[in-house]
Short mmCIF file of C-alpha atoms in Angstrom, two decimals:
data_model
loop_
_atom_site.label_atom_id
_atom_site.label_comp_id
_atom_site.label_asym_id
_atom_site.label_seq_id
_atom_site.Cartn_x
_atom_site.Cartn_y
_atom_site.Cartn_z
CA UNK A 1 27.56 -48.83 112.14
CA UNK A 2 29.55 -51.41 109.80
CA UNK A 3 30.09 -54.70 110.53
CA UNK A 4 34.12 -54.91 109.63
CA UNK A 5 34.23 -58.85 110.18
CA UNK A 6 30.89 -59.12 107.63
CA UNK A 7 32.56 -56.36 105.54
CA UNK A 8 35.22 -58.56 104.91
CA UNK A 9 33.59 -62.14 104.45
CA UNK A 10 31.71 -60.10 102.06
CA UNK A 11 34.37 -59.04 100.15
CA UNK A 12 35.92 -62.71 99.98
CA UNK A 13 33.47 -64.68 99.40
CA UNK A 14 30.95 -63.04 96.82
CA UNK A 15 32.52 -62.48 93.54
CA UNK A 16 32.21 -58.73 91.99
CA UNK A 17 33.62 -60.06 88.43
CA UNK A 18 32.08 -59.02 85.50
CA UNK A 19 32.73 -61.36 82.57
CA UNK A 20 35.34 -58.86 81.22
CA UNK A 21 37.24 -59.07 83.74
CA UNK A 22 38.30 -62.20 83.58
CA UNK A 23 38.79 -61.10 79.44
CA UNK A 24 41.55 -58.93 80.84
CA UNK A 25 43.16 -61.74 82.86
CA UNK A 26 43.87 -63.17 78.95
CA UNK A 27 46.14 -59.66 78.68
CA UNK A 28 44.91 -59.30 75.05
CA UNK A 29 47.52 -57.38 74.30
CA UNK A 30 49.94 -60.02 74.59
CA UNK A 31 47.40 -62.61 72.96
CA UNK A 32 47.44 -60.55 69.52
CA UNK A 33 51.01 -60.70 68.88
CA UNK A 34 51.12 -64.66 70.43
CA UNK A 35 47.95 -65.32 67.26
CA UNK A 36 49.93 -63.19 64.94
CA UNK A 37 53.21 -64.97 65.19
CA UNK A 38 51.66 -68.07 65.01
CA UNK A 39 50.02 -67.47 62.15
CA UNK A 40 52.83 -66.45 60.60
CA UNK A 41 54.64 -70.31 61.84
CA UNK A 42 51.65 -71.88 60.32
CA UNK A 43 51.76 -70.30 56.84
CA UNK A 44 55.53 -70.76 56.36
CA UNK A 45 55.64 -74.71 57.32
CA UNK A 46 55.31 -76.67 54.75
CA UNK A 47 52.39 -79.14 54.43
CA UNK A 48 48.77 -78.23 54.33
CA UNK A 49 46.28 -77.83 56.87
CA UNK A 50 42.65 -76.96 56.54
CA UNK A 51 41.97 -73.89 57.05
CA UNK A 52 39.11 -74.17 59.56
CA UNK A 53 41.58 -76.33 61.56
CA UNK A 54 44.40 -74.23 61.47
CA UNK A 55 42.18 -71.23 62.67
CA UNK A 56 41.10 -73.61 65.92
CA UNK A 57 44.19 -74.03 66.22
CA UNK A 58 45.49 -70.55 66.38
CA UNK A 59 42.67 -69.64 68.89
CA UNK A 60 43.87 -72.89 70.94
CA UNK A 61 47.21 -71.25 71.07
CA UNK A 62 46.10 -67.65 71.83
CA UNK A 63 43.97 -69.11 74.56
CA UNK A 64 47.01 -70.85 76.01
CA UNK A 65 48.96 -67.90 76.22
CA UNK A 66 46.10 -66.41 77.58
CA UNK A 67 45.59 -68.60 80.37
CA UNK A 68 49.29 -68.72 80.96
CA UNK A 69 48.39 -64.55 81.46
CA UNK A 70 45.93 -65.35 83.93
CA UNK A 71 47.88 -67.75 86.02
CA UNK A 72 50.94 -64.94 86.39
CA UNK A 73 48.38 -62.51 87.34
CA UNK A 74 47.46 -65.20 90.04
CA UNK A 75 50.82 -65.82 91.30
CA UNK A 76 51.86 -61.88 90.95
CA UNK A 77 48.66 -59.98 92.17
CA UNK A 78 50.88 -59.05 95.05
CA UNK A 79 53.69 -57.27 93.13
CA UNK A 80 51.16 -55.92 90.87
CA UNK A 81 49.41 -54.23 93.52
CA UNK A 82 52.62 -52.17 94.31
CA UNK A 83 53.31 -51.28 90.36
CA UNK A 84 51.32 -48.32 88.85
CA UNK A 85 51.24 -49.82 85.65
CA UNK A 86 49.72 -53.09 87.14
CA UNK A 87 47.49 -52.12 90.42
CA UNK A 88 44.49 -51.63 87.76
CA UNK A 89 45.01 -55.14 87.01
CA UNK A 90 41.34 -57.40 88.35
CA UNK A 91 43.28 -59.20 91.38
CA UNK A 92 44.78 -56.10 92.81
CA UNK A 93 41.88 -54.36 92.38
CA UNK A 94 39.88 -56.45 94.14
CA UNK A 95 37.19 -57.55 91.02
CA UNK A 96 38.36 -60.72 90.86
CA UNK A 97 39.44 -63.35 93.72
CA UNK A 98 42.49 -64.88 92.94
CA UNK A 99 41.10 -68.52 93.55
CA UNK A 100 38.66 -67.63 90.75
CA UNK A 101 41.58 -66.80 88.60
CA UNK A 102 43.84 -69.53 89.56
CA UNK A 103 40.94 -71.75 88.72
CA UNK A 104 40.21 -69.88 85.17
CA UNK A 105 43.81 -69.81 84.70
CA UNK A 106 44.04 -73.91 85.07
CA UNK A 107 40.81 -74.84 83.44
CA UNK A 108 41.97 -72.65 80.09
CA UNK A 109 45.30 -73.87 80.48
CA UNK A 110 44.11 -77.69 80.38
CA UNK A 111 41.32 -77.04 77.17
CA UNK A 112 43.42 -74.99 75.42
CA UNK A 113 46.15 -77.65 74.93
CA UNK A 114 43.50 -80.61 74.70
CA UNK A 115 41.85 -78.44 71.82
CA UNK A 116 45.38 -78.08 70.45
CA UNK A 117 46.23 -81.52 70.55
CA UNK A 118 42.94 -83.22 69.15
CA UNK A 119 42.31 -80.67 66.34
CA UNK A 120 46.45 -80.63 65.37
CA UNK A 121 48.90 -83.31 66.97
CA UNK A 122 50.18 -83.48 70.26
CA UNK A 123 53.65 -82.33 69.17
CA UNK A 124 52.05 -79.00 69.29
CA UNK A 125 49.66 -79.88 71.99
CA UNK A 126 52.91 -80.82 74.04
CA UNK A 127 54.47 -77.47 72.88
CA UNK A 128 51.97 -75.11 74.25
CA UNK A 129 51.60 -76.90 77.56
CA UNK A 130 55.47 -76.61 78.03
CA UNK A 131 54.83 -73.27 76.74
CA UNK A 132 52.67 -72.29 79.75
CA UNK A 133 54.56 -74.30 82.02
CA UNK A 134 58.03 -72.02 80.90
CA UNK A 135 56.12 -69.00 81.23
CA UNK A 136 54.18 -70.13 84.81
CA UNK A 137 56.34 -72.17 86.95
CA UNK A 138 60.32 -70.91 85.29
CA UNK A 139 59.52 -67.47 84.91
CA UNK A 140 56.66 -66.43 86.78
CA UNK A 141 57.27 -68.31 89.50
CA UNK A 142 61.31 -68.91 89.54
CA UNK A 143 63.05 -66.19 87.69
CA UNK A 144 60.99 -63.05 87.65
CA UNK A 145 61.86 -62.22 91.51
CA UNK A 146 65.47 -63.56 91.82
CA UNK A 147 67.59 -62.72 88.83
CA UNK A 148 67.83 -60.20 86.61
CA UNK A 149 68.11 -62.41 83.52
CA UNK A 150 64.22 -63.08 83.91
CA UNK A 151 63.02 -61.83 80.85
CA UNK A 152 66.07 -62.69 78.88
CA UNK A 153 65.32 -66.43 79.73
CA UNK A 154 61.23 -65.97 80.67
CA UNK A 155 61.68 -64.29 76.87
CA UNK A 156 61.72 -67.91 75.67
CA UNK A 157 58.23 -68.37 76.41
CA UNK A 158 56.93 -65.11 74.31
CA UNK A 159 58.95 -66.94 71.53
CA UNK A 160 57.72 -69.89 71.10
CA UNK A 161 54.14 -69.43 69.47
CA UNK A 162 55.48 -69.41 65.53
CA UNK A 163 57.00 -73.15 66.90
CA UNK A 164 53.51 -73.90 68.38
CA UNK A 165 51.90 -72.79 64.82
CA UNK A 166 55.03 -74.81 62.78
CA UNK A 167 54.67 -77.88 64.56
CA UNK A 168 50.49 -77.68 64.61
CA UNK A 169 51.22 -78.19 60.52
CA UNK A 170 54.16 -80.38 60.23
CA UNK A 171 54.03 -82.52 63.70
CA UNK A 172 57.70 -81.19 64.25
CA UNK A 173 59.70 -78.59 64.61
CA UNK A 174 62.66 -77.60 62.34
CA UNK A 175 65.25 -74.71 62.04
CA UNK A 176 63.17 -72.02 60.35
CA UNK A 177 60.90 -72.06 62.94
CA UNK A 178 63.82 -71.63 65.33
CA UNK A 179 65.21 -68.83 63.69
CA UNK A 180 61.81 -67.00 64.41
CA UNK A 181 62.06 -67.99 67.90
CA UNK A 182 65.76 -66.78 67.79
CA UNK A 183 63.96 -63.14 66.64
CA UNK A 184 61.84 -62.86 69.27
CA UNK A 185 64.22 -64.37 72.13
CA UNK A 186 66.31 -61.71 70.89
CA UNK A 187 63.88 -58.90 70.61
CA UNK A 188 62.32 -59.11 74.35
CA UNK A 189 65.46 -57.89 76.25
CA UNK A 190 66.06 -54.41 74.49
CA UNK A 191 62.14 -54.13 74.63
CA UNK A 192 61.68 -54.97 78.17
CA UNK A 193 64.83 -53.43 79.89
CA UNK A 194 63.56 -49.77 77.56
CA UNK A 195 60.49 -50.61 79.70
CA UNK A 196 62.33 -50.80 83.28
CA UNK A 197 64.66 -48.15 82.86
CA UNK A 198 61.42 -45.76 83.11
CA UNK A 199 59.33 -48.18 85.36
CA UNK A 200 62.95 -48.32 87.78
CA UNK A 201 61.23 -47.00 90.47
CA UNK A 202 57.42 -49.53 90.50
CA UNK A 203 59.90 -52.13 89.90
CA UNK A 204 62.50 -51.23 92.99
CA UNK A 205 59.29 -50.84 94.61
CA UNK A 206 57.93 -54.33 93.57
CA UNK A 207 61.17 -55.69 94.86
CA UNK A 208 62.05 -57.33 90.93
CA UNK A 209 65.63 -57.34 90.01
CA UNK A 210 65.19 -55.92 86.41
CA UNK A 211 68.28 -55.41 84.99
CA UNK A 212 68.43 -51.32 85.57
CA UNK A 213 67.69 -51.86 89.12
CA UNK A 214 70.90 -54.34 90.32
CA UNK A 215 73.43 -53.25 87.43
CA UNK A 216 74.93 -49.70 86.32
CA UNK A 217 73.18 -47.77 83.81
CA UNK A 218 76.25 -48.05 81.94
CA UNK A 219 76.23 -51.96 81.65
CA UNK A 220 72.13 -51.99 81.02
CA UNK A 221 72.46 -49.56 78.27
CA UNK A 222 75.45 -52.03 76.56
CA UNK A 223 73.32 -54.55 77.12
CA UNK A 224 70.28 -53.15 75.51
CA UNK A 225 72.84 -52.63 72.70
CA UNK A 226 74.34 -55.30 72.45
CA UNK A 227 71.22 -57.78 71.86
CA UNK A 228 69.92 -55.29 69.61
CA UNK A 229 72.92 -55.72 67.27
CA UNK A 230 72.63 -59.32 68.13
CA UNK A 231 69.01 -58.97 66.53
CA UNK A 232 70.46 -58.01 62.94
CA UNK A 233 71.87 -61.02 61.83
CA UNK A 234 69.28 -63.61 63.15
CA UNK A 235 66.54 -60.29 61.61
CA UNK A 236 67.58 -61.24 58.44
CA UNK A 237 68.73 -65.37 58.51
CA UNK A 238 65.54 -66.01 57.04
CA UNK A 239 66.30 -64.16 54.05
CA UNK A 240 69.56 -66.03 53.49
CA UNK A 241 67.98 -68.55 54.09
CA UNK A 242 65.23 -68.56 51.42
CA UNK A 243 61.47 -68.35 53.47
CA UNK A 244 62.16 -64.79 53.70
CA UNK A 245 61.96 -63.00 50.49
CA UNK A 246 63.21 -59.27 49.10
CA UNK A 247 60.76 -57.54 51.16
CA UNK A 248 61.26 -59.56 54.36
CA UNK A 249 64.87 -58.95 54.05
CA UNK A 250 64.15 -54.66 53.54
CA UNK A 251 62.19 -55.02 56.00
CA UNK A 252 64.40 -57.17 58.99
CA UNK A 253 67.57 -54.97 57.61
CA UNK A 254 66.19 -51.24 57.82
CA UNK A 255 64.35 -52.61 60.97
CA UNK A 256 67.19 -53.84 62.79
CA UNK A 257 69.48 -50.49 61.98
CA UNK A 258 66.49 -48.63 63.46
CA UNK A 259 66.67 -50.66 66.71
CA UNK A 260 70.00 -50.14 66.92
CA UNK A 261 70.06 -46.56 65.94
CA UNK A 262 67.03 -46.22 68.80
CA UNK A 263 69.44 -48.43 71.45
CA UNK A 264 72.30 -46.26 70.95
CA UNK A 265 69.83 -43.26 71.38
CA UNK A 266 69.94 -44.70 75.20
CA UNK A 267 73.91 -45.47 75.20
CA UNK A 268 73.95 -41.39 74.82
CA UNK A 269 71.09 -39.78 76.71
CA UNK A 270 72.99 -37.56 79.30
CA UNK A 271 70.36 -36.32 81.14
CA UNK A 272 66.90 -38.21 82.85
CA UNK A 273 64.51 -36.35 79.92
CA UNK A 274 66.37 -37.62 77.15
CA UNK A 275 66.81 -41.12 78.71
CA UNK A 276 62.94 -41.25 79.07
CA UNK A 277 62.35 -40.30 75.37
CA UNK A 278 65.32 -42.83 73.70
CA UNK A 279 63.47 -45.80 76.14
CA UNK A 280 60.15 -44.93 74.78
CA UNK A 281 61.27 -44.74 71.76
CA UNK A 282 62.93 -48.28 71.56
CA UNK A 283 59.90 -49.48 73.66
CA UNK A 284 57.25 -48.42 70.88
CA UNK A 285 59.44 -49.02 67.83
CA UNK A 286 60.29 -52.85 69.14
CA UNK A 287 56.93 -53.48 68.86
CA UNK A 288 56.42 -51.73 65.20
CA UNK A 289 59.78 -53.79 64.61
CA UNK A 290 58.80 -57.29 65.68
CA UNK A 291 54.81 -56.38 64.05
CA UNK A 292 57.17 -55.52 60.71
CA UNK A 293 58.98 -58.49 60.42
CA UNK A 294 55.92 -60.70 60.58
CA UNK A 295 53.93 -58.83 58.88
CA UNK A 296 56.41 -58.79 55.68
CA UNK A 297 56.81 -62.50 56.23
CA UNK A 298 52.77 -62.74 56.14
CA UNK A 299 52.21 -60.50 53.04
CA UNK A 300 55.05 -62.47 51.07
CA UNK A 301 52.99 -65.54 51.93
CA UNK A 302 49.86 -64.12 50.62
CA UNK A 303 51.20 -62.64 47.48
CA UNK A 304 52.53 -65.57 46.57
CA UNK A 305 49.50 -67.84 47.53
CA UNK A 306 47.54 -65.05 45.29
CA UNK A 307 49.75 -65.91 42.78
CA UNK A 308 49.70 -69.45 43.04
CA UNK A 309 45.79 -69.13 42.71
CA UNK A 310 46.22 -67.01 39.66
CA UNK A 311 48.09 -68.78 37.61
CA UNK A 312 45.51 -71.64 38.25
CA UNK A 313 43.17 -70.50 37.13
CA UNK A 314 44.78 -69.41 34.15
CA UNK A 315 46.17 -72.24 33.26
CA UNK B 1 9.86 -68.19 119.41
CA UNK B 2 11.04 -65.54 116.94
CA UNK B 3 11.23 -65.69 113.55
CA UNK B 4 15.24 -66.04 112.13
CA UNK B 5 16.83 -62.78 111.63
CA UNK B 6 16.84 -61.92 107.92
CA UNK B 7 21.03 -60.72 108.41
CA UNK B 8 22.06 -64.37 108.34
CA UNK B 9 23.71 -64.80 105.57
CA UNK B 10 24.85 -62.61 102.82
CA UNK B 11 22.15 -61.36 100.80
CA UNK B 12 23.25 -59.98 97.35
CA UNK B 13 22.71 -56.62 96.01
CA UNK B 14 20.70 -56.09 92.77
CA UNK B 15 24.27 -54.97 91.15
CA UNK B 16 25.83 -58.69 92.53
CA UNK B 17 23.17 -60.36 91.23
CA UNK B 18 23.56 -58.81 87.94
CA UNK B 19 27.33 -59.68 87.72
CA UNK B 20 26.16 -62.91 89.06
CA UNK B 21 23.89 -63.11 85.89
CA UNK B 22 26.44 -61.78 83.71
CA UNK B 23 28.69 -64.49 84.61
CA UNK B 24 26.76 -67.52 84.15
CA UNK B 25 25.92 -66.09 80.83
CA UNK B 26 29.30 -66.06 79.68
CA UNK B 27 30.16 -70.01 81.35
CA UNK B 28 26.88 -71.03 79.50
CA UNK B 29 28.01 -69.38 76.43
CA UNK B 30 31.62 -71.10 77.25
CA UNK B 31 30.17 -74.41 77.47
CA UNK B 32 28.15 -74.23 74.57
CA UNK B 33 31.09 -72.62 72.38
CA UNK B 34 33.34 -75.58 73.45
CA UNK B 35 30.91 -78.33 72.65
CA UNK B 36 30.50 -76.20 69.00
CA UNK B 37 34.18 -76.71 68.97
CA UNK B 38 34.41 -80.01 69.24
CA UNK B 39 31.99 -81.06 66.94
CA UNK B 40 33.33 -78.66 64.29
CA UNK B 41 37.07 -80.49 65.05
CA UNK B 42 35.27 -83.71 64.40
CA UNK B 43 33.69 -83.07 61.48
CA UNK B 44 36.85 -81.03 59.36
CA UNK B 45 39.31 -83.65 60.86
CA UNK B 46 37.21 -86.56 60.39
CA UNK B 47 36.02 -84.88 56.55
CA UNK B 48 33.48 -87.68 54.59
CA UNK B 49 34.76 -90.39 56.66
CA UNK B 50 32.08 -89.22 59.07
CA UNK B 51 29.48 -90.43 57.05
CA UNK B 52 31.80 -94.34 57.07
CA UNK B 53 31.03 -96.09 59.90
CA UNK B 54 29.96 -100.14 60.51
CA UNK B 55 26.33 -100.75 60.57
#
């Protein structure tokens, strides 16, 4: 016969974690877009900075966001235990204790900016810890469960790597890199609220006021609109204003109409199957949108580094 | 007197102890990457100026 009362001192105190686990308390996902648009903040400031230290540096910031991943797992294992697209996660699932990753979540939080800070400047050091801090305590912690502007405000924190990366370079921050933030500030409401509309029911469920679950359909599906139109504009600022070249601008234009095209998809679905199939679609094609407009800033960058390279050694 | 019982305690299955080994693997390999890191971020930050210090 089991011993219940053994059973579960077992279960608390001996750890069942396999190292990976606590790789997918990082949500890697996440962490490639946070090193890709930071990347992308580096290469566009101006100044130089070695290369070896600017790749420590973009591994400081990916581990920040990281551990800023693990420390909202912490504080939401209990919300994500009620979600189907979160009870795999290692706290709910019981492979990981949430002290461990409360403990994970601090120490990476803590190296990651001291990396940051020694190997760059502690402009950007400073950055990523408030960037963890916003994403933690403001929107893990405050917004998430009592308004359903969380993400729109929590969104600030997903936008703020290409800053991290700018500032690692210059020891500042200046408007272009704000524009980029704008872009993905911008971005994470018509890509998260596509998201909720199908997840309505894990998140009534979870007891989160996402925006489909407290207003009408009506007023989510403006509003999904209405930031993606919002997203045109700021899309393509940075070719007006010059660090965004021909391609960039294609790229930002024809992207933005399709996000639009995509929101008003879900302004017009009159029935539950269509609905599901404009939400996915705006869900998957944000992310090909925000990937795009990087991406084009990235490759512009590398042409014309190529170039530059070229023509010296021609010369 | 008897000997203890051998169910004090918790004794670990082969499959914990693996995990177990698995994780202090990956801290050792943690700990070792960081002090790789730091040494690499002195030496690119600090460049030939390393070599420059008073006797």
């Amino acid at each position: 016969m089991s011993d219940l009362g053994a059973d579960i001192r077992r279960e608390t105190l001996i750890s069942n974690a396999d190292p990976l686990d606590f790789l997918s308390l990082l949500k890697p996902r996440v962490m490639s877009l946070v090193v890709f648009t930071a990347l992308v903040g580096m290469v566009l400031a101006p100044g130089v900075i070695h290369p070896v230290i600017g790749l420590i540096a973009v591994f400081a910031i990916a581990v920040g966001a990281g551990a800023s991943g693990a420390l909202n797992m912490w504080y939401d294992a209990d919300i994500d235990a009620v979600m189907g697209r979160t009870a795999k996660r290692p706290i709910p699932s019981g492979r990981v204790q949430p002290g461990e990753a409360l403990s994970f979540g601090l120490i990476l939080s803590v190296l990651s900016v001291m990396v940051l800070g020694l190997a760059t400047n502690w402009v950007a050091g400073g950055l990523l810890a408030f960037t963890i801090f916003f994403y933690v305590v403001i929107y893990t912690m405050g917004l998430k469960r009592r308004t359903a502007q969380n993400i729109v405000i929590g969104g600030a924190a997903g936008a703020l790597p290409p800053v991290v990366g700018w500032a690692a370079v210059t020891g500042g921050v200046a408007i272009e890199p704000m524009i980029l933030f704008s872009i993905i500030f911008l971005w994470t409401p018509p890509h998260f609220w596509a998201l909720a509309i199908v997840r309505k029911d894990d998140y009534a469920r979870a007891g989160v006021p996402m925006l489909p679950n407290v207003a009408s359909d009506r007023n989510t599906r403006l509003q999904i609109l209405l930031y993606s139109l919002l997203l045109i504009p700021f899309g393509i600022a940075p070719f007006f204003m010059g660090f965004g070249g021909w391609l960039y601008g294609a790229t930002a234009l024809v992207g933005g109409v399709m996000m639009v095209w995509w929101s008003v998809g879900i302004l017009r679905a009159d029935d539950e199957g269509r609905l599901k199939k404009a939400c996915w679609s705006l869900f998957g094609g944000s992310i090909i949108y925000l990937f795009a407009v990087f991406a084009a800033l990235l490759l512009e960058w590398a042409g014309g580094f190529a170039w530059a390279l070229l023509r010296g050694s021609l010369a | 007197m008897s000997a203890p019982q051998e169910t004090e305690g918790l004794r670990l299955t082969d499959e914990e102890k693996a995990r177990r080994a698995r994780r202090n693997k990956a801290i050792g390999f943690g700990v070792a990457g960081l002090c790789l890191l730091f040494y690499v971020i002195t030496v690119f930050k600090m460049g030939p100026a390393i070599l420059s210090r008073p006797m």
